[in-house]
CSV table of C-alpha atoms and ligand atoms in Angstrom, one decimal:
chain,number,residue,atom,x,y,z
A,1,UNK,CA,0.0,0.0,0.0
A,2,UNK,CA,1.2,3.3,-0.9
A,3,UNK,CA,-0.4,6.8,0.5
A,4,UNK,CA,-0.5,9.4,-2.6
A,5,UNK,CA,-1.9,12.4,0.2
A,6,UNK,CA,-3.9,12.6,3.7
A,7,UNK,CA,-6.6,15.2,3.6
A,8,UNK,CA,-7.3,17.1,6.7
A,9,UNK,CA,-10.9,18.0,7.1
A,10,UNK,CA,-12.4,20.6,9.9
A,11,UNK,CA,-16.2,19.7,10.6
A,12,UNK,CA,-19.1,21.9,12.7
A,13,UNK,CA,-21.4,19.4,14.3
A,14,UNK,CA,-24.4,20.6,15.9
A,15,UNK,CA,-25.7,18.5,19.4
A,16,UNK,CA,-29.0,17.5,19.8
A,17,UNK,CA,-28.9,19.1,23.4
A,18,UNK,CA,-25.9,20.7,25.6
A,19,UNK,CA,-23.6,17.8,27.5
A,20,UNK,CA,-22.5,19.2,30.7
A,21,UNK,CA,-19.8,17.8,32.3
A,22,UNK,CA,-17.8,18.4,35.6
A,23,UNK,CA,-15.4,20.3,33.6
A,24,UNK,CA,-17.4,22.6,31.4
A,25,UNK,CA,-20.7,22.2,28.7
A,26,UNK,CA,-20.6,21.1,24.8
A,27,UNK,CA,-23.4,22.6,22.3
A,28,UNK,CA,-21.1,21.9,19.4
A,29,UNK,CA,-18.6,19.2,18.5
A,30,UNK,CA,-16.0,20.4,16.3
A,31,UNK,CA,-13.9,17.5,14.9
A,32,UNK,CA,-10.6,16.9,12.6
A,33,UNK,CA,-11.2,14.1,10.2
A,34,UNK,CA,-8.1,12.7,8.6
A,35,UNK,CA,-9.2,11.0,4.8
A,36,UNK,CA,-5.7,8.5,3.7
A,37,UNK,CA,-5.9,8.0,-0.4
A,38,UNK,CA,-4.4,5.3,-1.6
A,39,UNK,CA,-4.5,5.0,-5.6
A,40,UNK,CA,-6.5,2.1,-4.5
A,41,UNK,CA,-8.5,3.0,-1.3
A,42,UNK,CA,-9.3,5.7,0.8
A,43,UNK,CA,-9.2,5.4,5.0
A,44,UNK,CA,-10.6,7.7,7.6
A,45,UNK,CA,-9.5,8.6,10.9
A,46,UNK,CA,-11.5,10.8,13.3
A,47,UNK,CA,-9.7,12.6,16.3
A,48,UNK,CA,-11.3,12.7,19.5
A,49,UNK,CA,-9.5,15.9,20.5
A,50,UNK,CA,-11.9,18.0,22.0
A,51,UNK,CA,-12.0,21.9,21.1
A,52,UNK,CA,-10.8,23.0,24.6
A,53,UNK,CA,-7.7,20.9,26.4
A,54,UNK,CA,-10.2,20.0,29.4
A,55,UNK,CA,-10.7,16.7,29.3
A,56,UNK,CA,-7.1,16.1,28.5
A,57,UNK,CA,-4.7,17.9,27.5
A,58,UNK,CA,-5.0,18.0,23.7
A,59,UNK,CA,-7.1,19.9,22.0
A,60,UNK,CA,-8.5,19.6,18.2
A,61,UNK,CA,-5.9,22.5,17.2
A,62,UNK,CA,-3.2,21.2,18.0
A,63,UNK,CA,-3.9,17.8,17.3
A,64,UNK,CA,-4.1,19.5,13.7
A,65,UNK,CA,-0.9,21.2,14.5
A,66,UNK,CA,1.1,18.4,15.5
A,67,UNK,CA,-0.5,16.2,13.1
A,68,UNK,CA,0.9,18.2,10.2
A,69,UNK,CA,4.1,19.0,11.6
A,70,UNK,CA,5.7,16.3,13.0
A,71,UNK,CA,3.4,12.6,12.9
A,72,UNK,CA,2.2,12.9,9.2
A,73,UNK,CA,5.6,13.8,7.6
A,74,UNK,CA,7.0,10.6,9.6
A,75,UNK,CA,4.9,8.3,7.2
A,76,UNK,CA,6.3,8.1,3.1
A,77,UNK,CA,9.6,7.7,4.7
A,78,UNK,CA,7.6,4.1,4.8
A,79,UNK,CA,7.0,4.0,1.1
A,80,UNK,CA,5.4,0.9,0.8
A,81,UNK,CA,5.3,-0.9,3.8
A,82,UNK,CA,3.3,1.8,5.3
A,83,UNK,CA,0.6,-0.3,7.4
A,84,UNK,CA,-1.2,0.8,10.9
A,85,UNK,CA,1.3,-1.4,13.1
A,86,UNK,CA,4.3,0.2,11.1
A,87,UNK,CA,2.4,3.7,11.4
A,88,UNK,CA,2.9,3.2,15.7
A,89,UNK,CA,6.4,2.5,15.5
A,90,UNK,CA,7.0,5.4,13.4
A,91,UNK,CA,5.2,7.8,15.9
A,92,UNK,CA,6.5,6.3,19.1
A,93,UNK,CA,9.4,9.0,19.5
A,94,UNK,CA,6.8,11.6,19.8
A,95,UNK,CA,5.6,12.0,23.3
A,96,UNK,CA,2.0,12.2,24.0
A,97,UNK,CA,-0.4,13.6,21.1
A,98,UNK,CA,-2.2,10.0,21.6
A,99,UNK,CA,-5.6,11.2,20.1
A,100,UNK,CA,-3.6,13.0,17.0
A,101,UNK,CA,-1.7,9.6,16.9
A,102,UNK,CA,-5.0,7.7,17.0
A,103,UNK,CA,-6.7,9.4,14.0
A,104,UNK,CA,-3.6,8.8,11.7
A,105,UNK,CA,-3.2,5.2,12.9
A,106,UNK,CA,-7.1,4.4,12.4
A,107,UNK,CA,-6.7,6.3,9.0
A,108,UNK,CA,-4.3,4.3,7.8
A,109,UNK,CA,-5.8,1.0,9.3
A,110,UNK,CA,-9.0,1.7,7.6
A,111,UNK,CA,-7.3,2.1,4.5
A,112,UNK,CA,-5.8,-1.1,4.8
A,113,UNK,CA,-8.5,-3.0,5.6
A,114,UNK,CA,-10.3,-2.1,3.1
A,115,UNK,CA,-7.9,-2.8,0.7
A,116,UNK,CA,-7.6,-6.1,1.8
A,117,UNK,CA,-11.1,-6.7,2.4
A,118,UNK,CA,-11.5,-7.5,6.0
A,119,UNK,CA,-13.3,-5.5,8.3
A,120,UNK,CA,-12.3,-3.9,11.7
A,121,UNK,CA,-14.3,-6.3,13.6
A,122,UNK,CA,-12.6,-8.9,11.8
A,123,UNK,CA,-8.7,-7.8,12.6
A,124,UNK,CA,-9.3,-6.6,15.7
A,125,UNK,CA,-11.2,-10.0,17.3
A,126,UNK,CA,-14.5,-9.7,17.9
A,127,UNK,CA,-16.6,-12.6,18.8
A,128,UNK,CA,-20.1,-11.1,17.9
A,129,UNK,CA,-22.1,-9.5,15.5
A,130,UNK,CA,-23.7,-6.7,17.6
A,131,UNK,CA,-23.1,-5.2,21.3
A,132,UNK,CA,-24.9,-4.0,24.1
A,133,UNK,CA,-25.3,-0.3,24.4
A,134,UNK,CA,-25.5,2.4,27.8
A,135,UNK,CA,-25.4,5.8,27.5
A,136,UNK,CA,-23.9,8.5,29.2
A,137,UNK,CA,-26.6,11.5,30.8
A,138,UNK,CA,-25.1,14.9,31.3
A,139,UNK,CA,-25.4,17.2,34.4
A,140,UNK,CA,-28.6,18.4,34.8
A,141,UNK,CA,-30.5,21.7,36.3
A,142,UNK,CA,-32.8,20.1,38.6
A,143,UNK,CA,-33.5,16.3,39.6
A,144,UNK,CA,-37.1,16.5,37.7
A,145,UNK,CA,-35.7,17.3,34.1
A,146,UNK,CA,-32.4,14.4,34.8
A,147,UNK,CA,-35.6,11.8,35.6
A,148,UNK,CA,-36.6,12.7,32.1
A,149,UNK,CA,-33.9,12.1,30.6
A,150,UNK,CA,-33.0,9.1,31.9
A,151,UNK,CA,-36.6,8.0,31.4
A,152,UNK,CA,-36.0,8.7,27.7
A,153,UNK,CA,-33.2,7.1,27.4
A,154,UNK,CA,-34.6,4.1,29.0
A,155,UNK,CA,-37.9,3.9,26.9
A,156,UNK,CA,-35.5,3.8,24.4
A,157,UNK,CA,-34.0,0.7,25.3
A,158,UNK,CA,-30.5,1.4,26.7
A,159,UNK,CA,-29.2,-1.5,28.8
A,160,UNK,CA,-27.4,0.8,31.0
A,161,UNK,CA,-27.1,4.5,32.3
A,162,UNK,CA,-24.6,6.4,33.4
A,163,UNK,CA,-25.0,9.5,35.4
A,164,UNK,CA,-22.4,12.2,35.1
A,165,UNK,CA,-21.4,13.8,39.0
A,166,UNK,CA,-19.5,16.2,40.5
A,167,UNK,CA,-19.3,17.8,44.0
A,168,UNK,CA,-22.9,19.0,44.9
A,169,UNK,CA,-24.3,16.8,42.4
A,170,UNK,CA,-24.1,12.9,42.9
A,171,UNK,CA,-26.1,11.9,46.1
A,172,UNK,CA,-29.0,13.1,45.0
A,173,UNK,CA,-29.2,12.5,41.2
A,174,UNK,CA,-28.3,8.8,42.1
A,175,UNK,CA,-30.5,8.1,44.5
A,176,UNK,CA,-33.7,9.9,42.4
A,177,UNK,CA,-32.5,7.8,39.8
A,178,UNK,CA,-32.2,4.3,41.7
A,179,UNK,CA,-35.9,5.1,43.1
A,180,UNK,CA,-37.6,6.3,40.3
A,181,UNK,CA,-35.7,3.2,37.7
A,182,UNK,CA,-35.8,0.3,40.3
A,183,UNK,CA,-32.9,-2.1,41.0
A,184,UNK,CA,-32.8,-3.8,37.8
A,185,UNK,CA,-31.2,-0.8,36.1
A,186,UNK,CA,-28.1,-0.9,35.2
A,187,UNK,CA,-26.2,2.6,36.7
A,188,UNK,CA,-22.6,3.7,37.3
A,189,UNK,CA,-21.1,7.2,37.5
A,190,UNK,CA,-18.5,9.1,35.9
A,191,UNK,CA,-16.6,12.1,37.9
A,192,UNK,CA,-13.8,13.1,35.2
A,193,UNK,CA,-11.5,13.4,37.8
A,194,UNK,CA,-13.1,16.1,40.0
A,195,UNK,CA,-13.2,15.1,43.6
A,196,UNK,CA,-9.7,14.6,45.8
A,197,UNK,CA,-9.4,11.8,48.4
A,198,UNK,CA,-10.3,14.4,51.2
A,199,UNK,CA,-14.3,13.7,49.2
A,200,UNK,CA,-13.4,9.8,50.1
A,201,UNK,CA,-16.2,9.8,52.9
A,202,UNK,CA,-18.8,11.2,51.0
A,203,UNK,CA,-18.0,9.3,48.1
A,204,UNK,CA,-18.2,5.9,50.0
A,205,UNK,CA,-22.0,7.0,50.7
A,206,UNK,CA,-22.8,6.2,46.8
A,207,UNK,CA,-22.0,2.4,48.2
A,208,UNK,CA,-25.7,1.8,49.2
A,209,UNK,CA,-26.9,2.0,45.8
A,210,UNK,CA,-25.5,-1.0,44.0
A,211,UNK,CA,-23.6,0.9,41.6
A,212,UNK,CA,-21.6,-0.7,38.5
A,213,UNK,CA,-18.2,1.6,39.3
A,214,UNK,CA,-17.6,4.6,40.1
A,215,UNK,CA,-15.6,6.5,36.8
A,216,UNK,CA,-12.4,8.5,37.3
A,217,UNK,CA,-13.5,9.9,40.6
A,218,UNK,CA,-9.7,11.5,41.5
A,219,UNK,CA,-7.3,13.1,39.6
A,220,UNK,CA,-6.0,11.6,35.8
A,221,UNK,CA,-2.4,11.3,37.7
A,222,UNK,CA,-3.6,10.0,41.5
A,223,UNK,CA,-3.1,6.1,40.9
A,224,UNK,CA,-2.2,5.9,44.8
A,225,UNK,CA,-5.0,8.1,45.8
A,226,UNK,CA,-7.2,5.8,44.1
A,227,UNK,CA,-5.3,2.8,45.1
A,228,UNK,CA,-6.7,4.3,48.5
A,229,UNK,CA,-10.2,5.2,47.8
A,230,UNK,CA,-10.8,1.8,46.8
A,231,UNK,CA,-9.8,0.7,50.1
A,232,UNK,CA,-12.3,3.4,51.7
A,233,UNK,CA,-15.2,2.6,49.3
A,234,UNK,CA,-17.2,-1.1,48.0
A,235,UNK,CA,-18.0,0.3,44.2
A,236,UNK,CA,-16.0,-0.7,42.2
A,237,UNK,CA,-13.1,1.9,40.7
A,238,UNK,CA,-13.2,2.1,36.7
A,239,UNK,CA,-10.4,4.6,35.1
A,240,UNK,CA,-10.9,6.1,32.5
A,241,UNK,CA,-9.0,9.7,32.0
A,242,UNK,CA,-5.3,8.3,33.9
A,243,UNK,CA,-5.5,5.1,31.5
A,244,UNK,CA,-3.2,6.3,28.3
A,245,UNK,CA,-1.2,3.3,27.7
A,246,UNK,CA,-1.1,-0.3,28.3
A,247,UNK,CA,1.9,0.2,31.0
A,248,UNK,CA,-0.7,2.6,32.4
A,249,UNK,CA,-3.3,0.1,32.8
A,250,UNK,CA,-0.8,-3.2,34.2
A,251,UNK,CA,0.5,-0.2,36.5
A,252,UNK,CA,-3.6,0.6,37.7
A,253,UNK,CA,-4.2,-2.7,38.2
A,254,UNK,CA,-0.8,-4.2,40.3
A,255,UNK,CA,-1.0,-1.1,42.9
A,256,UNK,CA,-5.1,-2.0,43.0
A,257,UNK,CA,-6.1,1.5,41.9
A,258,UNK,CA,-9.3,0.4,39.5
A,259,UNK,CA,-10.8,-3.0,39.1
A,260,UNK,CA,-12.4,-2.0,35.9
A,261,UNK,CA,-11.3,-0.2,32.8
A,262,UNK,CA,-12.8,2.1,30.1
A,263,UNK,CA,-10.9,1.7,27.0
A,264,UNK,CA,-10.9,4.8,24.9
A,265,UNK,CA,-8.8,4.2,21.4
A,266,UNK,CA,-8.1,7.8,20.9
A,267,UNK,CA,-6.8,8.6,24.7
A,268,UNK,CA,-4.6,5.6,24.4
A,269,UNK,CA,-3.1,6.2,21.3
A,270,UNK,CA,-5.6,4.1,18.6
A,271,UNK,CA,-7.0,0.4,18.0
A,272,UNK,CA,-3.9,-1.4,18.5
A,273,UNK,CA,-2.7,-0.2,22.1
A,274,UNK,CA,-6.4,-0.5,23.1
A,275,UNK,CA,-6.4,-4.0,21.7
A,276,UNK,CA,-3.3,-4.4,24.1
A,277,UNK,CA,-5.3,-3.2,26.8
A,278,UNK,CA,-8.2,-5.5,26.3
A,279,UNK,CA,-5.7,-8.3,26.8
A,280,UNK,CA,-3.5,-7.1,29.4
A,281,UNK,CA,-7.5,-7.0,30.9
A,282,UNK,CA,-8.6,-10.2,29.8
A,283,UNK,CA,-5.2,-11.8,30.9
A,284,UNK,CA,-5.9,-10.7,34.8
A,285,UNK,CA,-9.9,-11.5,34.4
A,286,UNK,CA,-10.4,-7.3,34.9
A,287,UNK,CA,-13.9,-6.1,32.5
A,288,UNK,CA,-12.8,-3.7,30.3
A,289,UNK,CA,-15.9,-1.4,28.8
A,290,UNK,CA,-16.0,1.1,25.7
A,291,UNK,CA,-15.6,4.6,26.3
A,292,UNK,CA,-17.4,7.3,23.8
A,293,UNK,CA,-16.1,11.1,23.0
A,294,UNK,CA,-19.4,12.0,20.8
A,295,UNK,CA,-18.1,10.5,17.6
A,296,UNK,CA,-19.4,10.9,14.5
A,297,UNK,CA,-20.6,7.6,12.5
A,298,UNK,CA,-16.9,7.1,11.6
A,299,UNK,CA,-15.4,6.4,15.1
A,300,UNK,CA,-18.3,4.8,16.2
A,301,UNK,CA,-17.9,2.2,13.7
A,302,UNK,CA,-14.7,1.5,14.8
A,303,UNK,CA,-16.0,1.9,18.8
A,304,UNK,CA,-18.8,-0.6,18.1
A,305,UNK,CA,-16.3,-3.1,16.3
A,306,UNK,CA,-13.6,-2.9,19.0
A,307,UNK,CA,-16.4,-3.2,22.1
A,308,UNK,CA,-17.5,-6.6,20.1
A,309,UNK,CA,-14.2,-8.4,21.6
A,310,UNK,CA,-14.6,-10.9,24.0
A,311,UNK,CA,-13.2,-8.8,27.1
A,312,UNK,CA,-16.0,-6.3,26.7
A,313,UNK,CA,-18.3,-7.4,29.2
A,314,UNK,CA,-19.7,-4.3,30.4
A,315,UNK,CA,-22.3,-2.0,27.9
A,316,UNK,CA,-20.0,1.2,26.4
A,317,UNK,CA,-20.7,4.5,25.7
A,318,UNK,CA,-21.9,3.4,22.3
A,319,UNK,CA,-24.6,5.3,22.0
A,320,UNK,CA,-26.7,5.5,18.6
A,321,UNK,CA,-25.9,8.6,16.4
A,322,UNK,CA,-29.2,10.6,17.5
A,323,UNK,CA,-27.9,10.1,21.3
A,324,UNK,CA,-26.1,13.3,20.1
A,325,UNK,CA,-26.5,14.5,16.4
A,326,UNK,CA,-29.9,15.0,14.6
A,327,UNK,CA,-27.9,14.5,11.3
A,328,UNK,CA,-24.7,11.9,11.6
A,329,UNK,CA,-22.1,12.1,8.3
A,330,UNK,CA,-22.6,8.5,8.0
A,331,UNK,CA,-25.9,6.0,7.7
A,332,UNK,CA,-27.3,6.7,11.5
A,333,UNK,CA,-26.0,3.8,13.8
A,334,UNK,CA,-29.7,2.9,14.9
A,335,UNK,CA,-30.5,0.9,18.5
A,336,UNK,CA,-31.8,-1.8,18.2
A,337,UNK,CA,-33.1,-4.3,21.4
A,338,UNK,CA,-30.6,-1.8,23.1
A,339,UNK,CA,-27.8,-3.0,20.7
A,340,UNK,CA,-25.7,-2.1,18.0
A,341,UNK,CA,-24.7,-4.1,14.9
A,342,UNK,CA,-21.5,-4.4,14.4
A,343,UNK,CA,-20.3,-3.3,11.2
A,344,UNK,CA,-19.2,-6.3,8.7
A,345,UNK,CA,-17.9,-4.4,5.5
A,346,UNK,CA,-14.2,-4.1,4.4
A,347,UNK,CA,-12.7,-1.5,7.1
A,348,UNK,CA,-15.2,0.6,9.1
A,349,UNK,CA,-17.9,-0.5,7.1
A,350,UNK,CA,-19.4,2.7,6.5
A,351,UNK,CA,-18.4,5.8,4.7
A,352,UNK,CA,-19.5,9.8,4.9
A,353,UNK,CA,-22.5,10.9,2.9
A,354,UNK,CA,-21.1,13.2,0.9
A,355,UNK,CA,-23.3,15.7,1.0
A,356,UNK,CA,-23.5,16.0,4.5
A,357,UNK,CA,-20.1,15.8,4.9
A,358,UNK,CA,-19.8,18.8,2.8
A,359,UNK,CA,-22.8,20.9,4.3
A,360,UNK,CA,-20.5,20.6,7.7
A,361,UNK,CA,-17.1,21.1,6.7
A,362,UNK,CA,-15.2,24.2,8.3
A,363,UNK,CA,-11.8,23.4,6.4
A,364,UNK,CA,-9.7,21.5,4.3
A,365,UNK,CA,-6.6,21.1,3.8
A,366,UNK,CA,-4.6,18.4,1.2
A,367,UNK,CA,-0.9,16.9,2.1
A,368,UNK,CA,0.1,15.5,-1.1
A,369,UNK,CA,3.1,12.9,-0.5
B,1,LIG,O1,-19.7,9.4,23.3
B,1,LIG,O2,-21.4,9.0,24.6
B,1,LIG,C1,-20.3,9.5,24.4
B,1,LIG,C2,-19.6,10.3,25.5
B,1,LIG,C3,-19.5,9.5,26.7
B,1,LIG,O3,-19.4,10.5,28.9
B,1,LIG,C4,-18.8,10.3,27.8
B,1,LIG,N1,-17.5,10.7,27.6
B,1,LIG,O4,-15.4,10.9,30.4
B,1,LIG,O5,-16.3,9.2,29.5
B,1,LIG,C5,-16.1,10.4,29.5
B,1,LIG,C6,-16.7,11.4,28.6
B,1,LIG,C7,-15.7,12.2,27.9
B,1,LIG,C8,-16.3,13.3,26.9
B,1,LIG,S1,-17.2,14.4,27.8
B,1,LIG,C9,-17.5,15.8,26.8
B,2,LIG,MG1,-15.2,9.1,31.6
């Protein structure tokens, strides 16, 4: 396989409704596509960079930025033999950048899958045909309009929920919730990192109601804090933001600070190092679950292909497309029984609309090789 140019595309996407996290509030999802053409197929790569470094600390500009200056120019030094496990050795000098690294590896996977005809189901392992589904529920203004939502989201047939806290607001929501949806539901909660281990007593009181984990309660670099609030609390501890690597994850799990991990590709560096983490996972009997950062149909496909691997035992953040976007770029992933199919087709299995594609692009820019 030879790359003839990477295109860089810039695209405006509109959310249904604002996602309010502990660290700020999304109305608009602005996200760096990367399309690799091939004189025989094209790939695509979405970066999960987020427009503001908040989450973590990259951010979709200078993804873009370090994209062009330093990872893509790495790759037709490869000529040939460019390929998505050659594409990770090439970028491994680089420190961090693990999303911008991500969206170039996946690019370049998806190119060569489809070339070959297998899809990403296929080369990554999974062992079925569609996957369970939760879905993550924002901060809310009062406890009224979060039962609501949560009711919708049930009705719609979501196998789990997750609630979204922060200091002032987790008690309450969680117990409205537990009351009003029974203890059938499925339920866990996701902090992104803002309480400290001085909140250890008042986090312990979530204990009662028979939650799945508790998500990234301390900060992304407190392994030994969490290694003690998982002595101080019963739920169980799920990382998600301090997770970049697979040494990350072995080093989480021998000092006992989760017992559960969220596997994000594009915080971990792509499909490969989270297939290493599925297996490092799988290896010490820990569930591993699928994270979501409001991807289009693009990394979705490739979400709902890697969360149909054995080791995936808990419902993702796999939401359907209208979870978040009236209009997707891609055929709408659709629930279905509370699942998603898994895509078979060469690659990701999908491909933008064009139109649509077009009606939301900000930018583009062409590398030629
Ligand atoms: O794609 O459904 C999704 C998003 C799920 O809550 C979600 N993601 O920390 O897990 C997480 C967050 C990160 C993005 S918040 C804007
Ligand atoms: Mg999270």
């Amino acid at each position: 396989m030879k790359i003839t140019g990477i295109e860089l595309r810039r695209i405006a996407m509109p959310l249904r409704a604002p996602f309010r996290t502990s660290f700020g509030v999304e109305s608009a999802r602005d996200i760096l596509l990367l399309r690799v053409v091939t004189p025989e197929a094209e790939g695509w790569g979405e970066c999960v960079a987020m427009s503001d470094p908040l989450y973590s600390s990259e951010y979709v500009e200078g993804a873009a930025d370090v994209l062009k200056r330093y990872l893509i120019p790495t790759l037709p030094a490869l000529g040939e033999r460019v390929s998505a496990r050659a594409v990770k050795r090439a970028l491994k000098p680089f420190k961090g950048h693990r999303m911008a690294k991500a969206a170039l590896e996946t690019g370049v996977l998806d190119a060569q899958l489809r070339l070959s005809g297998e899809s990403f189901g296929s080369f990554l392992g999974a062992a079925r045909d569609r996957v369970p589904c939760g879905v993550s529920v924002g901060i809310m203004d009062s406890i009224p309009e979060l039962l609501e939502t949560v009711g919708g989201f049930v009705d719609e047939g979501y196998v789990r929920i997750k609630l979204k806290i922060e200091p002032g607001w987790d008690l309450a929501p969680v117990r409205a919730v537990r009351e009003r949806f029974g203890a059938d539901l499925l339920l866990q909660v996701d902090a992104n990192a803002a309480y400290t281990l001085a909140d250890a007593r008042q986090l312990a009181k979530l204990d009662e109601f028979d939650l799945l984990l508790i998500e990234q309660p301390l900060a992304d670099d407190d392994l030994i804090q969490h290694a003690q609030l998982a002595k101080r609390m019963s739920t169980p501890i799920c990382l998600d933001e301090s997770i970049e690597s697979v040494e990350d994850a072995a080093a989480a799990l021998t000092l006992g600070a989760a017992s559960i991990i969220n596997v994000k590709p594009g915080r971990v560096g792509g499909y490969l190092e989270a297939k290493a983490i599925h297996d490092l996972c799988v290896a010490h009997g820990v569930p591993v679950w699928c994270g979501g950062m409001l991807e289009t149909g693009l990394g979705r496909a490739a979400n709902v292909a890697l969360a149909a691997l054995p080791g995936f035992t808990l419902p993702g953040d796999t939401s359907a497309s209208r979870r978040y976007y009236a209009t997707d770029i891609t055929t709408p992933f659709e629930l279905a029984d509370g699942h998603l199919d898994v895509p078979t087709g060469p690659g990701l299995g999908i491909e933008p609309i064009a139109d649509i594609l077009d009606s939301v692009t900000t930018s583009s820019e062409w590398i030629k090789f």
